Amino acid sequence: MGAEKSLTLIAGSETAPRVPGGRLRVLDRFSSPAGLALRTFLTRNRVPFEWIDIDADPLARFLLGAVAPSDREVEDRLAGVRLPVLLLADGRRLEAPSRLEVARAVGLPTRPTQSEYDLAIVGGGPAGLTAAVYAASEGLRTVVLEREAPGGQAGASARIENYPGFPEGITGLELTRRTYEQARRFDAEFILVNEVTAADPSAREPFRLILLDGTELRSRSVFLATGVEYRFLDVPGVAELTGRGVCYGSQVSEAFLYRGRELFIIGSGNSAAQAAVYFARHARQVNLLVRGDSLDRSMSQYLVRQVNAVPNLSVRFHTELAAAEGSDRLESVVLRNHRTGTETRVPADGLVILIGQKPYTDWADGLLARDGQGFLLTGPDLPPVVGRARTARSARARPTAFRASSGSQWPLARPPLLLETSVPGVFAGGDVRRGPPKRIASAVGDGALAVQLVHTYLGLHAAADARALNGAGVPKDVAVGAGFLNQLAS
Ligand SMILES: Cc1cc2nc3c(=O)[nH]c(=O)nc-3n(C[C@H](O)[C@H](O)[C@H](O)COP(=O)(O)OP(=O)(O)OC[C@H]3O[C@@H](n4cnc5c(N)ncnc54)[C@H](O)[C@@H]3O)c2cc1C
């Protein structure tokens, strides 16, 4: 599928990092999962780069020092190169770099500049970005820790049409870029890729967070806005071909890969519909695979209308994927009609999987209260302390899904604030929180509300809570202190 031999992506944005020396080149094979991950990472972080396919562009061999008289010698020389290769204009060359190395090489911020903050926001999706705008504009020393790129899931959305104020719709990358720039203008600090890996359990007021490279960051409060991640599809061939024609989520920047090609999309929700409509502008044919017999129950009406109106987009009902096949990259898919049981093998150039999400909270097991699906419990949803605030009636009233694992109940006599988790001073909002609809506007609302609650916490409770948790009056089994982030590195 290597139709395009090189591609330049320009990310015209005020906050685009200035790549040292200017031009950045990425060299790899088209079918490389690591190359896809690197392109996605750079695009989502608005870093301009030139992509060069080493199989199609002779310049690549020259740049890699692999010019030789025969194809065999070229291959031998290339075999000694670890791909992808990043070439910086100042002459540096990075082979198969880690994301932290890439981030540093292209000038993304990866280290804190201050020794202490009022609010550390974990996650830079719509909830985290909004909290950053309000917190920084209201004078809180604010830092956002984002492990991939600002924007979160919303940044991957091809077209958002239901966010208030944008009647013509807006791409997720553009919407979140604006919020990111707004937060930066108010002096919110961003630390990218260098994520939180641990916390000092003995410390609170301030909390002490340890980053990937060992740097310590102290903050008087924390807002967890870590969102959700894609559900994986357990079907033969999918794991092996992921990044080689099969992908999760709809990376708008990859649309050029589908020009004139046959694409399959699995999913019946709004994000699958958006992706199908968007990719149909580039692909020869898009096929939406849906297990049920209708789109109406799972998709917004405006998207159902759009899907039905696109001539080169067909919906295959009662259909599921039985296998993805190909040697080096995806070549065909096997589709099963689950009413008749018949299986059909059809050629395929691309397969996009959008079958829902689950929260990023395995790390919180036993540390923060969660529901049965892993969403974080906050405020009034929190189970009260066993044997103290809890009564027979309140125990009966709570559904099983709300019960938290031991060590994650609310530990203080005062009630938790609205978005406060089972660890006082640690708030959660957006998709990771149990309750709100999984929408950008809800995440934005949580981000704004969280800042007001942080003011209340810092002004009224922080010092007293620290005293209470360090000693008097807290039952041992619930005094989890600040051990909440110990496993954030999951
Ligand atoms: C393809 C697609 C299309 C969509 N279209 C729409 C739409 O049209 N309208 C709509 O209203 N909603 C839409 N949604 C849903 C919407 O994007 C989400 O509801 C919204 O992004 C949730 O925001 P959030 O900030 O809670 O979480 P997320 O957007 O999930 O952001 C969480 C961020 O936290 C980061 N993170 C996670 N763990 C860590 C960690 N340990 N350290 C540091 N960072 C971490 C992640 O990298 C991510 O950037 C769409 C979603 C998808 C996937």
Coordinates of C-alpha atoms and ligand atoms in Angstrom, one line a residue:
M1 CA 0.0 0.0 0.0
G2 CA 3.0 2.3 -0.1
A3 CA 1.5 4.6 -2.7
E4 CA 3.0 7.8 -1.2
K5 CA 6.7 7.8 -0.9
S6 CA 7.1 10.8 1.3
L7 CA 4.7 13.1 3.0
T8 CA 5.3 16.4 4.8
L9 CA 3.0 17.2 7.7
I10 CA 3.0 20.8 8.8
A11 CA 1.4 21.7 12.1
G12 CA 0.9 25.4 11.9
S13 CA 0.2 26.3 15.5
E14 CA 1.4 28.8 18.0
T15 CA 2.3 26.1 20.5
A16 CA 3.9 23.8 18.0
P17 CA 7.4 23.2 19.4
R18 CA 10.3 24.7 17.6
V19 CA 12.3 21.7 16.5
P20 CA 16.0 22.4 17.1
G21 CA 17.5 23.2 13.7
G22 CA 14.1 23.2 11.9
R23 CA 13.5 20.2 9.7
L24 CA 12.7 16.8 11.1
R25 CA 12.6 13.6 9.0
V26 CA 11.2 10.2 9.9
L27 CA 12.4 7.2 7.9
D28 CA 10.7 3.8 8.1
R29 CA 8.7 1.2 6.1
F30 CA 5.0 1.9 5.5
S31 CA 4.0 -1.4 7.1
S32 CA 5.9 -0.7 10.4
P33 CA 3.8 -0.5 13.6
A34 CA 6.5 1.5 15.3
G35 CA 6.5 4.0 12.3
L36 CA 2.8 4.4 12.6
A37 CA 3.1 5.0 16.4
L38 CA 5.8 7.6 15.8
R39 CA 3.8 9.4 13.0
T40 CA 0.7 9.5 15.3
F41 CA 2.7 10.8 18.2
L42 CA 4.3 13.6 16.2
T43 CA 1.1 14.6 14.5
R44 CA -0.9 14.6 17.8
N45 CA 1.8 16.8 19.3
R46 CA 1.7 19.2 16.3
V47 CA 5.3 18.6 15.4
P48 CA 6.0 19.2 11.7
F49 CA 7.9 16.3 10.0
E50 CA 8.7 14.8 6.7
W51 CA 7.9 11.1 6.4
I52 CA 10.0 9.1 4.0
D53 CA 9.2 5.5 3.0
I54 CA 12.5 3.7 2.8
D55 CA 11.2 1.2 0.3
A56 CA 9.9 3.8 -2.1
D57 CA 12.2 6.8 -1.9
P58 CA 15.9 6.4 -2.9
L59 CA 16.7 9.5 -0.8
A60 CA 16.0 7.4 2.3
R61 CA 18.8 4.9 1.4
F62 CA 21.2 7.8 0.9
L63 CA 20.2 9.4 4.2
L64 CA 20.7 6.0 6.0
G65 CA 24.0 5.4 4.3
A66 CA 22.6 2.3 2.6
V67 CA 23.4 3.1 -1.0
A68 CA 24.9 0.0 -2.6
P69 CA 25.3 -1.5 -6.1
S70 CA 22.8 -4.4 -5.5
D71 CA 19.4 -4.7 -3.8
R72 CA 20.9 -7.4 -1.6
E73 CA 23.6 -5.2 -0.3
V74 CA 21.1 -2.4 0.3
E75 CA 19.0 -4.8 2.4
D76 CA 22.1 -6.0 4.3
R77 CA 23.0 -2.4 5.2
L78 CA 19.4 -1.6 6.1
A79 CA 19.3 -4.7 8.4
G80 CA 21.9 -3.0 10.6
V81 CA 19.6 0.0 11.1
R82 CA 17.0 0.1 13.9
L83 CA 13.9 1.6 12.5
P84 CA 12.2 4.1 12.6
V85 CA 15.0 6.6 12.3
L86 CA 14.6 10.2 13.2
L87 CA 16.9 12.7 11.5
L88 CA 17.3 16.1 13.0
A89 CA 18.5 19.1 11.1
D90 CA 21.4 19.6 13.5
G91 CA 22.8 16.3 12.4
R92 CA 21.6 14.1 15.2
R93 CA 20.2 10.7 14.2
L94 CA 18.1 8.6 16.6
E95 CA 17.4 5.0 15.8
A96 CA 14.2 3.4 17.2
P97 CA 14.0 6.1 19.9
S98 CA 11.7 5.9 22.9
R99 CA 8.9 8.4 23.1
L100 CA 10.7 10.3 25.8
E101 CA 13.8 10.6 23.6
V102 CA 11.7 11.8 20.7
A103 CA 9.9 14.3 22.9
R104 CA 13.2 15.8 24.1
A105 CA 14.8 15.8 20.7
V106 CA 11.9 17.8 19.2
G107 CA 11.7 20.2 22.0
L108 CA 8.5 19.1 23.8
P109 CA 8.4 20.0 27.5
T110 CA 9.2 17.0 29.6
R111 CA 10.5 18.3 32.9
P112 CA 8.8 20.5 35.6
T113 CA 10.1 24.0 35.9
Q114 CA 8.9 24.6 39.5
S115 CA 9.5 22.6 42.7
E116 CA 5.9 22.8 43.8
Y117 CA 2.4 23.4 42.3
D118 CA -1.1 24.0 43.7
L119 CA -2.7 21.6 41.2
A120 CA -1.3 18.7 39.3
I121 CA -3.6 17.5 36.5
V122 CA -3.0 13.9 35.3
G123 CA -4.3 13.6 31.7
G124 CA -4.6 16.3 29.0
G125 CA -7.9 15.5 27.3
P126 CA -10.9 17.9 27.4
A127 CA -11.4 17.5 31.2
G128 CA -7.7 18.1 32.0
L129 CA -7.2 20.9 29.5
T130 CA -10.3 22.8 30.8
A131 CA -9.2 22.4 34.4
A132 CA -5.8 23.8 33.3
V133 CA -7.5 26.9 31.7
Y134 CA -9.5 27.7 34.8
A135 CA -6.9 26.8 37.4
A136 CA -4.1 28.8 35.7
S137 CA -6.4 31.8 34.9
E138 CA -7.4 31.9 38.6
G139 CA -3.9 32.0 39.8
L140 CA -3.2 28.4 40.8
R141 CA 0.2 27.1 40.0
T142 CA -0.9 24.5 37.6
V143 CA 0.9 21.6 35.8
V144 CA -0.6 19.1 33.4
L145 CA 1.0 15.6 33.0
E146 CA 0.1 14.0 29.7
R147 CA 1.6 10.7 28.6
E148 CA 0.8 10.9 24.9
A149 CA -0.3 14.3 23.5
P150 CA -2.7 17.0 24.6
G151 CA -6.2 16.4 23.3
G152 CA -7.0 12.9 24.6
Q153 CA -9.7 10.9 22.7
A154 CA -11.3 14.1 21.5
G155 CA -8.0 14.9 19.7
A156 CA -8.6 11.8 17.6
S157 CA -12.1 12.7 16.5
A158 CA -12.4 13.4 12.8
R159 CA -15.3 15.8 13.2
I160 CA -17.1 16.9 16.3
E161 CA -20.6 18.2 15.5
N162 CA -22.4 18.2 18.8
Y163 CA -20.1 20.5 20.8
P164 CA -21.9 23.8 21.6
G165 CA -20.7 26.8 19.7
F166 CA -19.5 25.1 16.5
P167 CA -22.6 24.7 14.2
E168 CA -20.4 23.6 11.3
G169 CA -18.5 21.1 13.4
I170 CA -14.8 21.2 14.2
T171 CA -12.0 18.6 14.1
G172 CA -11.0 17.2 17.5
L173 CA -7.4 18.2 16.9
E174 CA -8.4 21.8 16.3
L175 CA -10.8 22.0 19.2
T176 CA -8.3 20.7 21.7
R177 CA -5.4 22.7 20.1
R178 CA -7.4 25.9 21.0
T179 CA -7.9 24.8 24.6
Y180 CA -4.3 23.8 24.9
E181 CA -3.1 27.2 23.6
Q182 CA -5.5 29.0 25.9
A183 CA -4.2 27.1 28.9
R184 CA -0.6 27.8 27.9
R185 CA -1.5 31.5 27.5
F186 CA -2.6 31.5 31.2
D187 CA 0.8 29.9 32.1
A188 CA -0.4 26.4 32.8
E189 CA 2.7 24.2 32.5
F190 CA 2.6 21.0 30.5
I191 CA 4.8 18.0 31.0
L192 CA 4.5 15.6 28.1
V193 CA 5.4 11.8 28.0
N194 CA 7.3 12.0 31.3
E195 CA 4.3 10.5 33.1
V196 CA 3.8 9.9 36.8
T197 CA 5.1 6.5 37.8
A198 CA 4.9 6.6 41.6
A199 CA 4.1 8.7 44.7
D200 CA 5.6 8.9 48.1
P201 CA 3.0 7.3 50.3
S202 CA 4.2 9.1 53.4
A203 CA 3.7 12.6 51.9
R204 CA 0.6 14.7 51.6
E205 CA 0.2 18.5 51.7
P206 CA 2.0 18.5 49.3
F207 CA 1.6 15.2 47.5
R208 CA 4.9 14.0 46.0
L209 CA 4.8 12.5 42.6
I210 CA 7.7 10.7 40.9
L211 CA 8.0 10.9 37.1
L212 CA 9.3 8.4 34.6
D213 CA 12.9 9.9 34.6
G214 CA 13.0 10.0 38.4
T215 CA 12.2 13.7 38.7
E216 CA 10.1 14.6 41.7
L217 CA 7.1 16.9 41.5
R218 CA 5.2 18.2 44.5
S219 CA 1.6 19.4 44.3
R220 CA -1.0 20.4 47.0
S221 CA -3.9 18.8 45.1
V222 CA -4.4 16.4 42.2
F223 CA -7.1 16.1 39.4
L224 CA -7.2 12.8 37.7
A225 CA -8.6 13.1 34.2
T226 CA -7.1 10.0 32.6
G227 CA -10.1 9.2 30.4
V228 CA -10.7 5.8 28.8
E229 CA -8.8 3.6 26.3
Y230 CA -10.0 1.5 23.4
R231 CA -11.3 -2.0 24.0
F232 CA -9.2 -4.7 22.3
L233 CA -10.8 -7.1 19.9
D234 CA -9.8 -10.7 20.5
V235 CA -10.1 -12.1 17.0
P236 CA -7.4 -14.2 15.1
G237 CA -4.9 -12.0 13.2
V238 CA -5.9 -8.7 14.8
A239 CA -3.1 -8.5 17.4
E240 CA -0.4 -9.6 14.8
L241 CA -1.6 -7.1 12.2
T242 CA -2.2 -4.1 14.5
G243 CA -0.2 -1.2 13.0
R244 CA 0.1 -3.1 9.7
G245 CA -3.2 -2.1 8.3
V246 CA -5.3 -2.8 11.4
C247 CA -5.7 0.1 13.9
Y248 CA -7.7 1.2 16.9
G249 CA -9.3 4.6 16.8
S250 CA -9.6 6.9 13.9
Q251 CA -6.3 8.8 13.2
V252 CA -7.3 11.5 10.8
S253 CA -3.7 12.0 9.9
E254 CA -3.6 8.5 8.4
A255 CA -6.5 9.1 5.9
F256 CA -3.9 9.4 3.1
L257 CA -3.2 5.7 3.6
Y258 CA -6.7 4.8 2.4
R259 CA -6.8 6.9 -0.8
G260 CA -8.5 4.7 -3.4
R261 CA -8.5 1.7 -1.1
E262 CA -11.1 -0.6 0.5
L263 CA -11.6 0.0 4.2
F264 CA -13.5 -1.9 6.9
I265 CA -14.6 -0.2 10.2
I266 CA -15.9 -2.2 13.1
G267 CA -18.4 -0.4 15.4
S268 CA -21.8 1.0 15.6
G269 CA -21.3 4.0 17.9
N270 CA -20.8 7.7 17.1
S271 CA -17.0 7.5 16.8
A272 CA -17.3 4.6 14.2
A273 CA -19.8 6.7 12.3
Q274 CA -17.6 9.8 12.3
A275 CA -14.6 7.7 11.1
A276 CA -16.6 6.0 8.4
V277 CA -17.9 9.3 7.0
Y278 CA -14.5 11.0 7.2
F279 CA -12.5 8.1 5.6
A280 CA -15.1 7.7 2.8
R281 CA -13.8 11.0 1.4
H282 CA -10.5 9.3 0.8
A283 CA -11.2 5.6 0.4
R284 CA -12.7 4.0 -2.7
Q285 CA -15.2 2.0 -0.5
V286 CA -15.8 2.0 3.3
N287 CA -17.7 -0.9 4.9
L288 CA -19.1 -0.5 8.4
L289 CA -19.5 -3.8 10.2
V290 CA -22.4 -3.9 12.7
R291 CA -23.5 -6.9 14.8
G292 CA -27.1 -5.7 15.2
D293 CA -29.8 -4.9 12.7
S294 CA -30.0 -1.1 13.1
L295 CA -27.9 1.9 13.9
D296 CA -30.6 3.8 15.6
R297 CA -30.0 2.5 19.1
S298 CA -26.3 3.2 19.3
M299 CA -25.8 6.2 17.1
S300 CA -26.9 9.9 17.1
Q301 CA -29.6 10.6 14.5
Y302 CA -27.6 13.2 12.7
L303 CA -24.8 10.6 12.2
V304 CA -27.2 7.9 11.0
R305 CA -28.4 10.4 8.4
Q306 CA -24.8 11.1 7.3
V307 CA -23.9 7.5 7.1
N308 CA -26.9 6.7 4.9
A309 CA -26.2 9.6 2.6
V310 CA -22.6 8.7 1.6
P311 CA -22.6 6.7 -1.6
N312 CA -19.3 4.8 -1.1
L313 CA -20.2 3.8 2.5
S314 CA -22.1 0.6 3.1
V315 CA -23.3 -0.8 6.4
R316 CA -23.2 -4.6 6.8
F317 CA -25.6 -5.6 9.5
H318 CA -25.5 -8.9 11.4
T319 CA -21.8 -9.0 10.6
E320 CA -18.7 -9.6 12.7
L321 CA -15.0 -10.1 12.1
A322 CA -14.0 -13.7 12.1
A323 CA -10.3 -13.1 11.2
A324 CA -7.8 -10.6 9.8
E325 CA -5.3 -12.1 7.4
G326 CA -2.1 -11.1 5.7
S327 CA 1.6 -11.9 5.8
D328 CA 3.4 -8.6 6.2
R329 CA 0.3 -6.4 6.4
L330 CA -3.5 -6.8 6.2
E331 CA -4.6 -8.4 2.9
S332 CA -8.1 -9.7 3.7
V333 CA -10.7 -10.1 6.3
V334 CA -13.0 -13.0 7.0
L335 CA -16.6 -11.8 7.8
R336 CA -19.2 -13.9 9.6
N337 CA -22.9 -13.4 9.3
H338 CA -23.9 -14.4 12.8
R339 CA -27.5 -15.2 11.8
T340 CA -26.6 -17.6 9.1
G341 CA -23.1 -18.6 10.3
T342 CA -21.7 -18.2 6.8
E343 CA -18.2 -16.8 6.5
T344 CA -16.8 -14.8 3.5
R345 CA -13.2 -13.8 2.8
V346 CA -12.9 -10.4 1.1
P347 CA -9.8 -8.3 0.2
A348 CA -9.1 -5.5 2.6
D349 CA -6.6 -2.6 2.7
G350 CA -7.4 -1.3 6.1
L351 CA -9.4 -2.2 9.2
V352 CA -10.3 0.3 11.9
I353 CA -11.6 -0.9 15.2
L354 CA -13.9 1.3 17.3
I355 CA -15.8 -1.0 19.7
G356 CA -15.9 1.1 22.8
Q357 CA -13.6 2.0 25.7
K358 CA -12.8 1.2 29.2
P359 CA -11.3 3.4 31.9
Y360 CA -7.5 3.6 32.6
T361 CA -7.7 2.6 36.3
D362 CA -6.1 -0.8 36.9
W363 CA -3.4 1.1 38.8
A364 CA -6.1 2.3 41.3
D365 CA -7.0 -1.1 42.5
G366 CA -7.2 -1.1 46.3
L367 CA -6.1 2.6 46.3
L368 CA -9.1 4.5 45.0
A369 CA -12.7 3.5 45.1
R370 CA -14.0 2.3 41.7
D371 CA -17.2 0.7 40.4
G372 CA -17.5 -2.8 38.9
Q373 CA -16.4 -1.5 35.5
G374 CA -13.4 0.4 36.8
F375 CA -14.8 3.9 36.8
L376 CA -13.6 6.1 39.7
L377 CA -16.1 6.9 42.4
T378 CA -16.3 10.4 43.6
G379 CA -18.3 12.6 46.0
P380 CA -21.7 11.2 47.0
D381 CA -21.0 7.9 45.1
L382 CA -18.2 7.0 47.6
P383 CA -18.9 4.2 50.1
P384 CA -18.9 5.6 53.6
V385 CA -16.5 4.4 56.2
V386 CA -17.4 0.9 57.5
G387 CA -18.6 0.9 61.1
R388 CA -18.7 4.7 61.4
A389 CA -20.8 6.7 58.9
R390 CA -22.3 3.6 57.3
T391 CA -25.7 2.5 58.5
A392 CA -27.7 -0.6 57.6
R393 CA -29.9 1.5 55.4
S394 CA -27.1 3.2 53.5
A395 CA -25.4 -0.2 53.0
R396 CA -28.6 -1.6 51.5
A397 CA -29.1 1.4 49.3
R398 CA -25.8 1.0 47.4
P399 CA -25.7 -1.2 44.4
T400 CA -23.0 -3.9 44.4
A401 CA -21.2 -2.1 41.6
F402 CA -20.4 0.8 43.9
R403 CA -18.7 -1.3 46.5
A404 CA -15.0 -0.5 46.6
S405 CA -12.2 -2.8 47.4
S406 CA -10.8 -2.6 50.9
G407 CA -8.6 0.4 51.7
S408 CA -10.5 2.7 49.4
Q409 CA -13.3 4.1 51.4
W410 CA -13.7 7.7 52.3
P411 CA -11.5 8.2 55.5
L412 CA -12.6 11.4 57.0
A413 CA -15.5 12.7 59.2
R414 CA -16.2 15.5 56.7
P415 CA -18.1 14.5 53.6
P416 CA -16.2 14.3 50.3
L417 CA -16.5 17.2 47.9
L418 CA -18.4 16.6 44.7
L419 CA -15.6 15.3 42.5
E420 CA -13.3 14.2 45.3
T421 CA -12.1 10.5 45.2
S422 CA -11.6 8.3 48.2
V423 CA -8.3 10.1 48.8
P424 CA -8.9 13.6 50.2
G425 CA -7.4 16.2 47.9
V426 CA -7.4 14.0 44.9
F427 CA -10.3 14.8 42.4
A428 CA -11.4 12.9 39.3
G429 CA -13.5 14.0 36.3
G430 CA -14.4 13.4 32.7
D431 CA -14.7 9.9 31.2
V432 CA -12.7 8.2 34.0
R433 CA -15.4 9.2 36.5
R434 CA -18.5 7.1 37.1
G435 CA -21.5 8.9 36.1
P436 CA -21.3 11.6 33.4
P437 CA -22.2 10.8 29.8
K438 CA -19.0 10.2 27.8
R439 CA -19.1 13.5 25.9
I440 CA -16.6 16.3 25.5
A441 CA -19.0 18.8 27.0
S442 CA -19.4 16.7 30.2
A443 CA -15.6 16.4 30.5
V444 CA -15.3 20.1 30.0
G445 CA -17.9 20.7 32.7
D446 CA -16.1 18.4 35.1
G447 CA -12.8 20.2 34.4
A448 CA -14.3 23.6 35.2
L449 CA -16.1 22.3 38.4
A450 CA -12.9 20.5 39.6
V451 CA -11.1 23.8 39.9
Q452 CA -13.8 25.4 42.1
L453 CA -13.6 22.3 44.3
V454 CA -9.8 22.5 44.5
H455 CA -10.1 26.1 45.7
T456 CA -12.4 24.9 48.5
Y457 CA -10.1 22.0 49.4
L458 CA -7.0 24.1 49.5
G459 CA -8.7 27.0 51.4
L460 CA -10.7 25.0 53.9
H461 CA -9.6 21.4 54.2
A462 CA -6.0 20.6 53.1
A463 CA -4.2 21.4 56.4
A464 CA -6.8 19.8 58.7
D465 CA -7.1 16.7 56.5
A466 CA -3.4 16.2 56.6
R467 CA -3.4 16.4 60.4
A468 CA -6.4 14.0 60.7
L469 CA -4.9 11.5 58.3
N470 CA -1.5 11.5 59.9
G471 CA -3.0 10.5 63.2
A472 CA -6.1 11.1 65.2
G473 CA -9.5 9.7 64.5
V474 CA -9.0 7.8 61.3
P475 CA -9.7 4.0 61.4
K476 CA -6.5 2.1 60.3
D477 CA -8.2 0.1 57.6
V478 CA -9.2 3.2 55.7
A479 CA -6.3 5.4 56.3
V480 CA -4.9 5.1 52.8
G481 CA -3.0 8.4 53.1
A482 CA -1.4 9.4 49.8
G483 CA -0.6 5.9 48.6
F484 CA -3.1 6.6 45.8
L485 CA -0.6 7.0 42.9
N486 CA 1.8 4.2 43.7
Q487 CA 1.0 2.3 40.6
L488 CA 0.1 5.0 38.2
A489 CA 2.7 3.8 35.8
S490 CA 0.6 0.8 34.8
Ligands
LIG1 C1 -13.0 8.8 17.8 C2 -13.8 9.5 18.8 C3 -14.8 10.4 18.5 C4 -15.5 11.1 19.5 N1 -16.4 12.1 19.1 C5 -17.1 12.8 20.0 C6 -18.0 13.8 19.6 O1 -18.3 14.0 18.4 N2 -18.7 14.5 20.6 C7 -18.5 14.2 21.9 O2 -19.1 14.9 22.7 N3 -17.6 13.3 22.3 C8 -16.9 12.5 21.4 N4 -16.1 11.5 21.8 C9 -15.9 11.3 23.2 C10 -15.0 12.3 23.9 O3 -13.8 12.5 23.1 C11 -14.6 12.0 25.3 O4 -15.8 11.9 26.0 C12 -13.7 13.0 25.9 O5 -12.5 13.1 25.2 C13 -13.4 12.6 27.4 O6 -12.4 13.6 27.8 P1 -11.5 13.2 29.1 O7 -10.6 14.4 29.3 O8 -12.3 12.8 30.2 O9 -10.6 12.0 28.7 P2 -9.7 11.6 27.4 O10 -10.1 12.4 26.2 O11 -9.7 10.2 27.3 O12 -8.2 12.1 27.8 C14 -7.5 11.5 28.8 C15 -6.0 11.8 28.6 O13 -5.3 11.3 29.7 C16 -4.1 10.7 29.3 N5 -3.6 9.8 30.3 C17 -4.1 8.6 30.7 N6 -3.4 8.1 31.7 C18 -2.4 8.9 32.0 C19 -1.4 8.9 32.9 N7 -1.2 7.9 33.8 N8 -0.5 9.9 32.9 C20 -0.6 11.0 32.1 N9 -1.6 11.0 31.1 C21 -2.5 10.0 31.1 C22 -4.4 10.1 28.0 O14 -3.2 10.0 27.2 C23 -5.4 11.1 27.4 O15 -4.8 12.1 26.6 C24 -15.3 10.8 20.8 C25 -14.4 9.9 21.2 C26 -13.6 9.2 20.2 C27 -12.6 8.1 20.7

